[in-house]
XYZ file of C-alpha atoms in Angstrom:
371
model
C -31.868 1.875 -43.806
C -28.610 2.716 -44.409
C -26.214 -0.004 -44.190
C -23.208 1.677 -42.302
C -25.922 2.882 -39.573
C -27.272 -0.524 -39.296
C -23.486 -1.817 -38.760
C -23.273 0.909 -36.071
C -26.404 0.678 -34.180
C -25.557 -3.101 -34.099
C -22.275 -2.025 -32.642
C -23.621 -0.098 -30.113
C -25.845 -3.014 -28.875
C -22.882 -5.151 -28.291
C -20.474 -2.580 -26.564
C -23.004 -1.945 -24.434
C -23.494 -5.370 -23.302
C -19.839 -5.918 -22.554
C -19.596 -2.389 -20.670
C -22.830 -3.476 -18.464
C -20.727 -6.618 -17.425
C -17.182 -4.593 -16.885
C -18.730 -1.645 -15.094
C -20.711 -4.454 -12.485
C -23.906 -1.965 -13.255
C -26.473 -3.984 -11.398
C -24.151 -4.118 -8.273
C -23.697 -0.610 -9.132
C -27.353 -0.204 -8.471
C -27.662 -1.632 -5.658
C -24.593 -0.017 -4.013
C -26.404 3.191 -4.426
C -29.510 1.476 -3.080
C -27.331 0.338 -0.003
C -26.157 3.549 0.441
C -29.097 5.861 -0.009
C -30.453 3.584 3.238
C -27.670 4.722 4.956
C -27.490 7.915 4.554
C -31.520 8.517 6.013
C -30.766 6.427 8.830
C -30.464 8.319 12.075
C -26.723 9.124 13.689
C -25.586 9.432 9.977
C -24.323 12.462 10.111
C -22.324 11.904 13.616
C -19.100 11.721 12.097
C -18.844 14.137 9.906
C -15.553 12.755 8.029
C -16.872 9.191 7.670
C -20.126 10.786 6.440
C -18.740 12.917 3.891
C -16.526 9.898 2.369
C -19.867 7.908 2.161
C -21.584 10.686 0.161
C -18.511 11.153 -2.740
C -18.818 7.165 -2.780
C -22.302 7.853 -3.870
C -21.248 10.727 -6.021
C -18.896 8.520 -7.952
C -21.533 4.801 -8.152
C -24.111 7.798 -9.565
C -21.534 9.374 -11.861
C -21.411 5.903 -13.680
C -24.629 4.421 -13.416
C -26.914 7.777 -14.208
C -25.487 7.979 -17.375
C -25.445 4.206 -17.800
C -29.175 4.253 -17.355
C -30.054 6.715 -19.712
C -27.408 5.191 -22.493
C -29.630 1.905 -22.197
C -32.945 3.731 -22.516
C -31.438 5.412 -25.035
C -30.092 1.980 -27.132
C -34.048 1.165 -26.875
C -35.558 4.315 -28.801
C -32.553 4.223 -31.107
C -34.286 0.790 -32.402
C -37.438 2.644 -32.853
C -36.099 5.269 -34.766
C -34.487 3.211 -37.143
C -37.792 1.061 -37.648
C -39.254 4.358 -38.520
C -36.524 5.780 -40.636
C -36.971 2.568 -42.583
C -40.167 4.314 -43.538
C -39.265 7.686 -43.345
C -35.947 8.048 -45.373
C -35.455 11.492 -44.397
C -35.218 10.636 -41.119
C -31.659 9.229 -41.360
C -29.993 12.222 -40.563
C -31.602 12.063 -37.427
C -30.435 8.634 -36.762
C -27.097 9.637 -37.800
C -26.817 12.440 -35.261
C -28.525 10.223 -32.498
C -25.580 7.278 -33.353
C -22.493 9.483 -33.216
C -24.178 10.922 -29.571
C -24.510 7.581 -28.318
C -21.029 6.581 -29.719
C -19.331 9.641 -27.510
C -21.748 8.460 -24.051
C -20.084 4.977 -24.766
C -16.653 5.997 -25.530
C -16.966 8.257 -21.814
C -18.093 4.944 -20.273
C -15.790 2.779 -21.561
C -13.112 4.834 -20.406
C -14.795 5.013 -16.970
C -14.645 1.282 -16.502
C -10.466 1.171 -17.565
C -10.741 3.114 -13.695
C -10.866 -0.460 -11.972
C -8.073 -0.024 -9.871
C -8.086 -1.178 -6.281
C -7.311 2.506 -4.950
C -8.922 4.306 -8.070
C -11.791 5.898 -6.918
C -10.122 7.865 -3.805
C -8.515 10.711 -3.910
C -5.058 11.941 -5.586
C -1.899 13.042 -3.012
C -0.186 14.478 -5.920
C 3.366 15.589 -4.603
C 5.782 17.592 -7.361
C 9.681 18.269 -6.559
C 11.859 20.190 -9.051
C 14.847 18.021 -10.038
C 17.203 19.268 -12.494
C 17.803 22.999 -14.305
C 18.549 25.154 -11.222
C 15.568 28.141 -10.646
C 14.579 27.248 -14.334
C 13.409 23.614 -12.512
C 11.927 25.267 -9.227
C 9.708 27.238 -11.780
C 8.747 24.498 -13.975
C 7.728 22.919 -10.761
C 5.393 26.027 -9.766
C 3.699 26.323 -13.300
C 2.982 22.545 -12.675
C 1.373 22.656 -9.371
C -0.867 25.422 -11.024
C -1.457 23.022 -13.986
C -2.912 20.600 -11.922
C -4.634 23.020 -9.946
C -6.568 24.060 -12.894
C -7.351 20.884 -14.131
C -8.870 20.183 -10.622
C -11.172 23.494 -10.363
C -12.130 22.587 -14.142
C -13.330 19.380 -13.191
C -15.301 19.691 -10.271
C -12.752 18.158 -7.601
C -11.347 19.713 -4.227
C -7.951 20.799 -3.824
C -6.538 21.257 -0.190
C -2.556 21.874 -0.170
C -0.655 20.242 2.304
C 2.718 20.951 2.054
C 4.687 23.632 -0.209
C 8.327 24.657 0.396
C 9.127 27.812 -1.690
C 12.572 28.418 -3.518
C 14.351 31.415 -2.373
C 14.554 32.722 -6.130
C 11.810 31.853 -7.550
C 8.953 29.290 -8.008
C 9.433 26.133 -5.526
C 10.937 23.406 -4.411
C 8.231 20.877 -3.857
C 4.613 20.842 -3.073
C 1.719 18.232 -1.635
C -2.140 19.054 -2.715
C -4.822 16.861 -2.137
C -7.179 16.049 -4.721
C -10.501 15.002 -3.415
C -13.083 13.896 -5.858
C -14.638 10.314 -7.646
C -11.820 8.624 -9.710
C -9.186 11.400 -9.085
C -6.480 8.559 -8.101
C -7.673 6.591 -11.267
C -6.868 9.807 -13.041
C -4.264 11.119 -12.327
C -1.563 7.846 -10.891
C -0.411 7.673 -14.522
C 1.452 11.669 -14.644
C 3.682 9.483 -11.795
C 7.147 10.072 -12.936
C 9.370 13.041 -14.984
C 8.087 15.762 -16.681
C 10.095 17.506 -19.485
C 10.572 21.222 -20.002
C 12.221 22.946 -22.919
C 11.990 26.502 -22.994
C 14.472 29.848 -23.538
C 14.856 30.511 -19.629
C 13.690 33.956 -18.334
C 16.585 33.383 -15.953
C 18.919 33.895 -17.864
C 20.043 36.963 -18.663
C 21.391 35.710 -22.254
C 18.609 34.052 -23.449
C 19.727 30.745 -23.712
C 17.566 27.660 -23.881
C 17.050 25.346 -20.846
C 15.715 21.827 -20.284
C 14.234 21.401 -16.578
C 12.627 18.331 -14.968
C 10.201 18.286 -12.482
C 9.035 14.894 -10.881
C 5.291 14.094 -10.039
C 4.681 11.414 -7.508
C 0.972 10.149 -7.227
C -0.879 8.238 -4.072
C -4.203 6.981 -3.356
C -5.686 9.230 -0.488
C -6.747 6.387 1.554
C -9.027 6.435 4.429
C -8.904 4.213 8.008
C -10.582 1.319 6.879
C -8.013 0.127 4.321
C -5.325 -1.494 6.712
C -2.033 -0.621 6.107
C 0.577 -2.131 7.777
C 2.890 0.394 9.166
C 4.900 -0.777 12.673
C 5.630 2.622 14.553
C 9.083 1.281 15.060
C 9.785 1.579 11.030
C 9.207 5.431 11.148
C 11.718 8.534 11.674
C 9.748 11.534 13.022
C 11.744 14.513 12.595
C 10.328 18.418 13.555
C 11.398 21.699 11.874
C 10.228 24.846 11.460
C 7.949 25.479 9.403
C 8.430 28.010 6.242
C 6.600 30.567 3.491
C 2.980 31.711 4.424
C 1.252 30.684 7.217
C 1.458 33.764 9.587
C 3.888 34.197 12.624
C 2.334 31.339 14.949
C 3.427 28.869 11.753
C 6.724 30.464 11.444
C 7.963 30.623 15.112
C 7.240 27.233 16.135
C 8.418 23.774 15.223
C 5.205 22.510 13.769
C 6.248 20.839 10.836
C 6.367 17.227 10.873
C 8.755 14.904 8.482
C 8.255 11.063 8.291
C 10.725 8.995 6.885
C 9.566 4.857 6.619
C 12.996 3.631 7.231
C 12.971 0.479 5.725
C 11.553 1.884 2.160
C 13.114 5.260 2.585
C 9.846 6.453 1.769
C 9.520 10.532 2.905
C 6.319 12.462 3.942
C 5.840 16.301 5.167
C 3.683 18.105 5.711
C 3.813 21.980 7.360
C 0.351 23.518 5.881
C -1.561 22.633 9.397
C -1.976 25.003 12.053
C -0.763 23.177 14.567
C 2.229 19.651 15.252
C -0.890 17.902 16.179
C -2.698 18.534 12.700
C 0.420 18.006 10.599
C 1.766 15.178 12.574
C -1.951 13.237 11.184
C -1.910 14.548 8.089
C 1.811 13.627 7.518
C 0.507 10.098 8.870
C -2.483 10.241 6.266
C 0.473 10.513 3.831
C 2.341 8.198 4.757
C -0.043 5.318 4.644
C -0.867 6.429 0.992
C 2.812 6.151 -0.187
C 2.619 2.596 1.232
C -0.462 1.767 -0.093
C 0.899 2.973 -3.742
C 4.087 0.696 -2.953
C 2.076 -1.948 -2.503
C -0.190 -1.186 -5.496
C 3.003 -0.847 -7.722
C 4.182 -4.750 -6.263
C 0.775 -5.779 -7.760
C 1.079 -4.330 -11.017
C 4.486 -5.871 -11.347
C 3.747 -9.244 -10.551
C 0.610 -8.932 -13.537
C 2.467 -7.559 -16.203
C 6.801 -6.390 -15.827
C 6.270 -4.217 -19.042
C 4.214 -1.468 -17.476
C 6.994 0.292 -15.453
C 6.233 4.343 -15.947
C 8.262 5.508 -12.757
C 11.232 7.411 -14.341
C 13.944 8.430 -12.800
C 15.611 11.982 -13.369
C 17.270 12.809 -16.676
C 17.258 12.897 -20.090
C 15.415 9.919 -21.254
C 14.007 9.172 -19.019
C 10.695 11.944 -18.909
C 6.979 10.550 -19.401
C 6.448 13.289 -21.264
C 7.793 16.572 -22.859
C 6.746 19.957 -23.162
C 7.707 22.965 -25.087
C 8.272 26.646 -25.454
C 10.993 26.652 -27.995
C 11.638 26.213 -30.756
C 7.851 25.387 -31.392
C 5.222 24.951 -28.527
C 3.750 21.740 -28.025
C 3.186 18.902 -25.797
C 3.792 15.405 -26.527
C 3.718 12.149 -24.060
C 6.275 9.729 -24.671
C 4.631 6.527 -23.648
C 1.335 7.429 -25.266
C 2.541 9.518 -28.244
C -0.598 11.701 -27.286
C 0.034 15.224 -28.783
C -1.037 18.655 -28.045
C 0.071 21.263 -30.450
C -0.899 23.972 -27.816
C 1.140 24.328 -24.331
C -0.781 27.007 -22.795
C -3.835 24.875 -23.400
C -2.795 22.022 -21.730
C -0.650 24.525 -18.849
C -4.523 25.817 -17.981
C -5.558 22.517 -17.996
C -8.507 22.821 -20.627
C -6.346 19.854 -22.568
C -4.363 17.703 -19.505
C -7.214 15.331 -19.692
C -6.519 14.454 -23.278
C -3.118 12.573 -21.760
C -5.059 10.947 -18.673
C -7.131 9.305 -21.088
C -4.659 8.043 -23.147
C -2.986 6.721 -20.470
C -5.792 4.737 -19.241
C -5.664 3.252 -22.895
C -2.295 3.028 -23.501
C -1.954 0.905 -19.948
C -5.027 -0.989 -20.525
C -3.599 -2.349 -23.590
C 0.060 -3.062 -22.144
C -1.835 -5.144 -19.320
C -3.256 -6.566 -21.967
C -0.735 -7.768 -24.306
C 1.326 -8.820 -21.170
C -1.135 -11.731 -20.587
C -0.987 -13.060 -24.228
């Protein structure tokens, strides 16, 4: 057999003992066991919210361990086949082909199990406000929001919008969505901070280039069993009308609700519900997310002061850059990740390129900040 194939099937072996022992498969396993009991006992299905967290947990446990299962099956017959391309030469290009398949499956894993976050596998509350560049920066914003959007629908997850506040000239001023889904937090937490646009601006009637920033600010979409300490004391609850679509019973009455946590000057809205009532406990849902993220950040810090990717608004200070002009292409400035197509990665066929590098690139700075 050929010698580089040996070295790689070898390989293999080893990786995938390591990645059984970061992933926790056995406990894996029986956390789908657990919950497969669950879900055929009687009453399960009383509360329908509860229920339907239960059932993406499952989603996500499966989404690791199914393809764990059949990656170690897999490891087994590759041992076979090389004992019998040892015999058959002309089967190495089989073994070849079966190697580099494996190789990918393990790569996808590995990358699953950098998603060991406390918060990673809820959902996203991914909020986007247009900072500098005038209406140049309200659209930016927009064609972000629809970024994201895509790269949601392309990926299986659900998207509900929560909150969206429209620019008078064009595009908007900020927007909430939720991103429900296994791992979407994991995901998408490191496109926190300021995203770069450089483009010749289609408002402007001279045809000038502009540079807008729009800022993305990522929570974990936490449900009531994680306590999170919020006294009711700390909070600001301020009502306004509500604006853009929504029809005339949004648009008449005060139903908006804005919650300020006064001692962290942390903000929440939310005006997409029907009624105060619904976005009073969404805005609440919010708010305990932003905490939880504070909290999460505190964490982080104490482990390792070098990872520190919330930017604030300028130049300089972007995660990452896109653009239109002179050239088009996408780069991320704390990964160097680089897309030589924008529209690609503005439909969001190529935005997961940069969430897996950042899972990398952060997994190594945690790393080197314990040596």
């Amino acid at each position: 057999m050929d010698a580089e194939l040996t070295q790689r099937s070898e390989a293999i072996s080893k990786r995938l003992v390591q990645l059984r022992d970061s992933l926790d498969y056995s406990a894996k396993q029986q956390a789908i066991k657990d919950i497969e009991l669950q879900m055929g006992e009687a009453g399960f299905w009383d509360n329908s919210e509860s229920a339907q967290q239960t059932v993406a947990t499952l989603k996500g446990l499966k989404g690791i361990v199914d393809p764990m299962r059949g990656l170690i099956a897999s490891a087994d017959d590759l041992d076979a086949l090389m004992e019998m391309a040892d015999e058959e030469p002309e089967m190495a290009d089989e073994v070849r082909a079966e190697i580099g398949r494996l190789e990918a499956v393990l790569d996808s894993l590995e990358l699953k199990a950098l998603l060991n976050g406390p918060n990673d596998a809820a959902g996203a509350l991914l909020t986007i406000n247009a900072r500098d560049g005038g209406t140049d920066a309200n659209d930016w914003a927009d064609m972000m929001l629809r970024m994201y959007s895509a790269w949601a629908v392309a990926n299986d997850f659900k998207i509900e919008l929560l909150d969206r506040h429209d620019n008078e000239e064009a595009g908007i001023n900020h927007a909430t969505i939720a991103v429900r889904g296994p791992m979407a937090y994991g995901y998408l937490k490191g496109e926190e901070g300021i995203h770069r646009l450089v483009r010749i601006s289609p408002f402007n009637s001279e045809g000038k280039r502009q540079t807008s920033f729009a800022a993305v600010d990522v929570s974990p979409e936490i449900d009531d069993s994680i306590d999170i300490d919020i006294q009711d004391k700390d909070v600001r609850e301020d009502r306004y009308r509500a604006g853009g679509a929504g029809g005339q019973h949004v648009n008449k009455t005060d139903s908006a609700i804005r919650l300020t946590h006064i001692p962290t000057n942390t903000v929440v809205q939310c005006q997409n519900e029907r009624s105060q009532h619904q976005n009073r406990a969404t805005a609440w849902k919010m708010l305990r997310a932003k905490m939880a993220r504070i909290e999460e950040s505190k964490r982080e810090a104490e482990q390792a002061n070098k990872y520190a990717n919330k930017a604030s608004t300028g130049f300089g200070s972007q995660i990452r850059n896109y653009f239109l002009h002179p050239d088009q292409r996408v780069k991320d400035a704390r990964t160097g990740h680089y897309v030589g197509n924008f529209q690609a990665v503005m439909d969001g066929s190529e935005l997961q390129g940069f969430l897996d590098a950042f899972l990398r690139w952060r997994a190594k700075e945690m790393s080197d900040a314990k040596v």
